[in-house]
PDB file of C-alpha atoms in Angstrom:
ATOM      1  CA  MET A   1       0.078  -0.095  -0.129  1.00 41.00           C
ATOM      2  CA  SER A   2       3.078   2.205   0.171  1.00 43.00           C
ATOM      3  CA  ASP A   3       2.484   3.815  -3.579  1.00 45.00           C
ATOM      4  CA  THR A   4      -1.251   4.082  -3.194  1.00 61.00           C
ATOM      5  CA  ASN A   5      -3.150   5.855  -0.606  1.00 87.00           C
ATOM      6  CA  MET A   6      -5.269   3.915   1.827  1.00 87.00           C
ATOM      7  CA  ARG A   7      -8.455   5.635   0.175  1.00 91.00           C
ATOM      8  CA  ASP A   8      -7.589   4.049  -3.107  1.00 93.00           C
ATOM      9  CA  ALA A   9      -6.574   0.869  -1.533  1.00 92.00           C
ATOM     10  CA  ILE A  10     -10.265   0.530  -0.132  1.00 94.00           C
ATOM     11  CA  LYS A  11     -11.830   1.550  -3.462  1.00 95.00           C
ATOM     12  CA  ALA A  12     -10.006  -1.012  -5.113  1.00 95.00           C
ATOM     13  CA  ALA A  13     -10.718  -3.718  -2.584  1.00 95.00           C
ATOM     14  CA  THR A  14     -14.476  -2.947  -2.892  1.00 96.00           C
ATOM     15  CA  ILE A  15     -14.486  -3.334  -6.761  1.00 96.00           C
ATOM     16  CA  THR A  16     -12.514  -6.854  -6.401  1.00 96.00           C
ATOM     17  CA  ALA A  17     -15.209  -7.770  -3.971  1.00 95.00           C
ATOM     18  CA  MET A  18     -18.101  -6.851  -5.701  1.00 95.00           C
ATOM     19  CA  LYS A  19     -16.788  -8.722  -8.903  1.00 96.00           C
ATOM     20  CA  ALA A  20     -15.915 -11.706  -6.541  1.00 96.00           C
ATOM     21  CA  LYS A  21     -19.670 -11.541  -5.442  1.00 96.00           C
ATOM     22  CA  GLU A  22     -18.653 -11.312  -1.593  1.00 95.00           C
ATOM     23  CA  LYS A  23     -21.605  -9.672  -0.120  1.00 95.00           C
ATOM     24  CA  GLU A  24     -20.382  -9.144   3.517  1.00 94.00           C
ATOM     25  CA  ARG A  25     -17.180  -7.869   2.459  1.00 95.00           C
ATOM     26  CA  THR A  26     -18.509  -5.567  -0.135  1.00 96.00           C
ATOM     27  CA  ALA A  27     -21.257  -4.146   2.703  1.00 96.00           C
ATOM     28  CA  THR A  28     -18.152  -3.586   5.076  1.00 95.00           C
ATOM     29  CA  LEU A  29     -15.924  -1.966   2.463  1.00 96.00           C
ATOM     30  CA  ARG A  30     -19.032   0.226   1.305  1.00 96.00           C
ATOM     31  CA  GLN A  31     -19.583   1.131   5.069  1.00 96.00           C
ATOM     32  CA  ILE A  32     -15.797   2.236   5.268  1.00 95.00           C
ATOM     33  CA  SER A  33     -16.243   4.212   2.444  1.00 95.00           C
ATOM     34  CA  ALA A  34     -19.356   5.839   3.804  1.00 95.00           C
ATOM     35  CA  LYS A  35     -17.510   6.762   6.844  1.00 95.00           C
ATOM     36  CA  ILE A  36     -14.594   8.580   5.413  1.00 93.00           C
ATOM     37  CA  LYS A  37     -17.000  10.307   3.244  1.00 93.00           C
ATOM     38  CA  ASP A  38     -19.291  11.445   6.326  1.00 92.00           C
ATOM     39  CA  LYS A  39     -15.480  12.538   7.920  1.00 91.00           C
ATOM     40  CA  ASP A  40     -14.747  14.484   4.741  1.00 89.00           C
ATOM     41  CA  ILE A  41     -18.044  16.285   4.841  1.00 88.00           C
ATOM     42  CA  GLU A  42     -17.461  16.873   8.600  1.00 87.00           C
ATOM     43  CA  LEU A  43     -13.894  18.406   7.791  1.00 84.00           C
ATOM     44  CA  ARG A  44     -15.191  20.704   4.716  1.00 84.00           C
ATOM     45  CA  THR A  45     -16.232  23.044   7.365  1.00 79.00           C
ATOM     46  CA  SER A  46     -13.044  22.809   9.556  1.00 76.00           C
ATOM     47  CA  ASP A  47      -9.931  24.761   8.706  1.00 74.00           C
ATOM     48  CA  LYS A  48      -8.023  22.107  10.144  1.00 73.00           C
ATOM     49  CA  GLU A  49      -5.765  20.362   7.112  1.00 75.00           C
ATOM     50  CA  THR A  50      -5.237  16.770   7.948  1.00 74.00           C
ATOM     51  CA  PRO A  51      -3.304  14.374   5.966  1.00 76.00           C
ATOM     52  CA  ASP A  52      -5.588  11.991   3.788  1.00 82.00           C
ATOM     53  CA  ASP A  53      -4.090   8.495   5.227  1.00 81.00           C
ATOM     54  CA  GLU A  54      -4.380  10.122   8.623  1.00 80.00           C
ATOM     55  CA  LEU A  55      -7.963  10.908   8.240  1.00 85.00           C
ATOM     56  CA  VAL A  56      -8.694   7.564   6.692  1.00 89.00           C
ATOM     57  CA  THR A  57      -6.905   5.725   9.793  1.00 85.00           C
ATOM     58  CA  SER A  58      -8.672   7.723  12.353  1.00 84.00           C
ATOM     59  CA  VAL A  59     -11.993   6.554  10.549  1.00 91.00           C
ATOM     60  CA  LEU A  60     -10.798   2.924  10.622  1.00 92.00           C
ATOM     61  CA  GLN A  61      -9.645   2.966  14.362  1.00 87.00           C
ATOM     62  CA  LYS A  62     -13.139   4.515  15.440  1.00 90.00           C
ATOM     63  CA  MET A  63     -14.789   1.753  13.572  1.00 94.00           C
ATOM     64  CA  ALA A  64     -12.454  -0.939  15.031  1.00 91.00           C
ATOM     65  CA  LYS A  65     -12.979   0.220  18.345  1.00 90.00           C
ATOM     66  CA  GLN A  66     -16.899   0.114  17.760  1.00 94.00           C
ATOM     67  CA  ARG A  67     -16.658  -3.553  16.574  1.00 95.00           C
ATOM     68  CA  ARG A  68     -14.669  -4.622  19.560  1.00 93.00           C
ATOM     69  CA  GLU A  69     -17.080  -3.092  22.013  1.00 95.00           C
ATOM     70  CA  SER A  70     -20.059  -4.679  20.251  1.00 96.00           C
ATOM     71  CA  ILE A  71     -18.317  -7.895  19.897  1.00 95.00           C
ATOM     72  CA  THR A  72     -17.890  -7.878  24.161  1.00 95.00           C
ATOM     73  CA  MET A  73     -21.388  -6.877  24.444  1.00 96.00           C
ATOM     74  CA  TYR A  74     -22.508  -9.572  22.053  1.00 96.00           C
ATOM     75  CA  ASP A  75     -20.720 -12.337  23.708  1.00 96.00           C
ATOM     76  CA  ASP A  76     -21.593 -11.164  27.047  1.00 96.00           C
ATOM     77  CA  GLY A  77     -25.117 -11.500  26.064  1.00 96.00           C
ATOM     78  CA  GLY A  78     -24.685 -15.059  24.552  1.00 96.00           C
ATOM     79  CA  ARG A  79     -25.478 -13.741  20.854  1.00 96.00           C
ATOM     80  CA  GLU A  80     -22.745 -15.631  19.124  1.00 95.00           C
ATOM     81  CA  GLU A  81     -24.016 -14.956  15.562  1.00 96.00           C
ATOM     82  CA  LEU A  82     -24.119 -11.356  16.141  1.00 96.00           C
ATOM     83  CA  ALA A  83     -20.476 -11.381  17.592  1.00 95.00           C
ATOM     84  CA  ASN A  84     -19.209 -13.444  14.862  1.00 96.00           C
ATOM     85  CA  ALA A  85     -20.559 -11.070  12.503  1.00 95.00           C
ATOM     86  CA  GLU A  86     -18.610  -8.187  14.124  1.00 96.00           C
ATOM     87  CA  ARG A  87     -15.448 -10.088  13.954  1.00 96.00           C
ATOM     88  CA  ALA A  88     -15.894 -10.663  10.446  1.00 96.00           C
ATOM     89  CA  GLU A  89     -16.276  -6.826   9.754  1.00 96.00           C
ATOM     90  CA  LEU A  90     -13.474  -5.907  12.503  1.00 94.00           C
ATOM     91  CA  ALA A  91     -11.293  -8.229  10.228  1.00 94.00           C
ATOM     92  CA  ILE A  92     -11.811  -6.579   7.140  1.00 95.00           C
ATOM     93  CA  ILE A  93     -11.263  -2.985   8.676  1.00 94.00           C
ATOM     94  CA  GLU A  94      -8.137  -4.345  10.351  1.00 91.00           C
ATOM     95  CA  GLU A  95      -6.809  -5.178   6.583  1.00 92.00           C
ATOM     96  CA  PHE A  96      -6.357  -1.574   6.010  1.00 91.00           C
ATOM     97  CA  LEU A  97      -5.271  -0.180   9.591  1.00 87.00           C
ATOM     98  CA  PRO A  98      -1.340   0.470   9.609  1.00 82.00           C
ATOM     99  CA  GLN A  99       0.457  -1.484  11.957  1.00 83.00           C
ATOM    100  CA  MET A 100       0.218   0.116  15.362  1.00 81.00           C
ATOM    101  CA  MET A 101       3.227   1.047  17.597  1.00 83.00           C
ATOM    102  CA  SER A 102       3.786  -1.700  20.571  1.00 84.00           C
ATOM    103  CA  GLU A 103       3.801  -0.396  23.981  1.00 87.00           C
ATOM    104  CA  ASP A 104       7.656  -0.616  24.229  1.00 88.00           C
ATOM    105  CA  GLU A 105       7.694   1.593  21.083  1.00 89.00           C
ATOM    106  CA  THR A 106       5.126   3.996  22.427  1.00 87.00           C
ATOM    107  CA  LYS A 107       6.880   4.214  26.013  1.00 87.00           C
ATOM    108  CA  ALA A 108      10.516   4.858  23.797  1.00 89.00           C
ATOM    109  CA  ALA A 109       8.376   7.562  22.251  1.00 88.00           C
ATOM    110  CA  ILE A 110       7.230   9.290  25.099  1.00 87.00           C
ATOM    111  CA  ALA A 111      10.572   9.136  26.934  1.00 87.00           C
ATOM    112  CA  GLU A 112      12.069  10.822  23.714  1.00 89.00           C
ATOM    113  CA  ILE A 113       9.581  13.291  23.718  1.00 87.00           C
ATOM    114  CA  LYS A 114       9.694  13.903  27.551  1.00 86.00           C
ATOM    115  CA  ALA A 115      13.515  14.681  27.009  1.00 85.00           C
ATOM    116  CA  ALA A 116      13.048  17.061  24.329  1.00 87.00           C
ATOM    117  CA  THR A 117      10.342  19.050  25.780  1.00 84.00           C
ATOM    118  CA  GLY A 118      11.543  18.920  29.227  1.00 85.00           C
ATOM    119  CA  ALA A 119       8.231  17.838  30.461  1.00 80.00           C
ATOM    120  CA  VAL A 120       8.137  16.951  34.102  1.00 82.00           C
ATOM    121  CA  GLY A 121       4.604  16.760  35.485  1.00 81.00           C
ATOM    122  CA  MET A 122       1.037  16.510  34.658  1.00 84.00           C
ATOM    123  CA  LYS A 123       0.789  20.204  33.566  1.00 86.00           C
ATOM    124  CA  ASP A 124       2.914  19.015  30.698  1.00 83.00           C
ATOM    125  CA  MET A 125       0.562  16.085  29.579  1.00 85.00           C
ATOM    126  CA  GLY A 126      -1.017  18.113  26.725  1.00 86.00           C
ATOM    127  CA  LYS A 127       2.211  19.063  25.393  1.00 86.00           C
ATOM    128  CA  VAL A 128       3.689  15.433  25.250  1.00 85.00           C
ATOM    129  CA  MET A 129       0.150  14.238  23.941  1.00 87.00           C
ATOM    130  CA  GLY A 130       0.338  16.687  21.272  1.00 86.00           C
ATOM    131  CA  GLN A 131       3.593  16.069  20.113  1.00 86.00           C
ATOM    132  CA  LEU A 132       2.989  12.393  20.152  1.00 85.00           C
ATOM    133  CA  LYS A 133      -0.160  12.657  18.079  1.00 82.00           C
ATOM    134  CA  GLY A 134       1.783  14.837  15.585  1.00 81.00           C
ATOM    135  CA  LYS A 135       4.573  12.272  15.144  1.00 82.00           C
ATOM    136  CA  TYR A 136       2.833   9.244  15.251  1.00 81.00           C
ATOM    137  CA  GLY A 137      -0.880   9.958  14.862  1.00 73.00           C
ATOM    138  CA  ALA A 138      -1.548   7.383  12.320  1.00 71.00           C
ATOM    139  CA  VAL A 139       0.105   4.505  14.261  1.00 79.00           C
ATOM    140  CA  LEU A 140      -0.528   5.450  17.724  1.00 79.00           C
ATOM    141  CA  ASP A 141      -3.164   3.927  20.055  1.00 77.00           C
ATOM    142  CA  MET A 142      -4.199   6.987  21.791  1.00 76.00           C
ATOM    143  CA  GLY A 143      -5.909   5.119  24.702  1.00 78.00           C
ATOM    144  CA  LEU A 144      -2.716   3.306  25.422  1.00 80.00           C
ATOM    145  CA  ALA A 145      -0.684   6.319  25.088  1.00 84.00           C
ATOM    146  CA  SER A 146      -2.709   8.484  27.419  1.00 84.00           C
ATOM    147  CA  GLY A 147      -2.152   5.962  30.251  1.00 86.00           C
ATOM    148  CA  LEU A 148       1.659   5.459  29.593  1.00 87.00           C
ATOM    149  CA  VAL A 149       2.341   9.746  29.585  1.00 86.00           C
ATOM    150  CA  LYS A 150       0.331   9.726  32.685  1.00 86.00           C
ATOM    151  CA  ASP A 151       2.546   7.009  34.336  1.00 85.00           C
ATOM    152  CA  ALA A 152       5.590   8.944  32.867  1.00 83.00           C
ATOM    153  CA  LEU A 153       4.601  12.045  34.223  1.00 81.00           C
ATOM    154  CA  SER A 154       3.395  11.396  37.582  1.00 79.00           C
TER     155      SER A 154
END
C-alpha cells in the first residue's frame, strides 16, 4: 500500500469484492467508504488540514473500536451469531489499518518527547500528547498512550 493511498486501496478492494460477489465484504467496505465520506463532509467546515491517510486511519480506528465493543457486548449477551458478524467486519477493517506501535515503542517515543520538551509533571501532559499525536498519529493507540504518558509524568 506504499505507492497508493489508503482511500484508493479501499476502493480497489471494494471493486474486487463486488466482482467476486462477496456480499458481506462488499457491504463492510462500502460502510468504510461511507464513514470516510462523512468525515470528509465534517471536515469541510473545519479549517484544520488533515493528511488523507491520517484521516482514513482515524475513521478505521473508530470503526474498529466500535466493533470490539459490540463483540464484547454480544459475547456477554450470548449472541454468538452477532458477535461473529462483528468479528468478520473487524477483520476487514483491520486489513487497512497500519501496524500500530507496540507498548515498548510507545514508551520509547514518550521518553524521547519528554526529554526533548523538558516535560516533568502532569501539567505537561497536553504538550507531550500533542507531540505524540503530531509525530505518530496514524500508528499510535491514543488510549494506550494516554495511560503511559500519565505514568511517565507522575
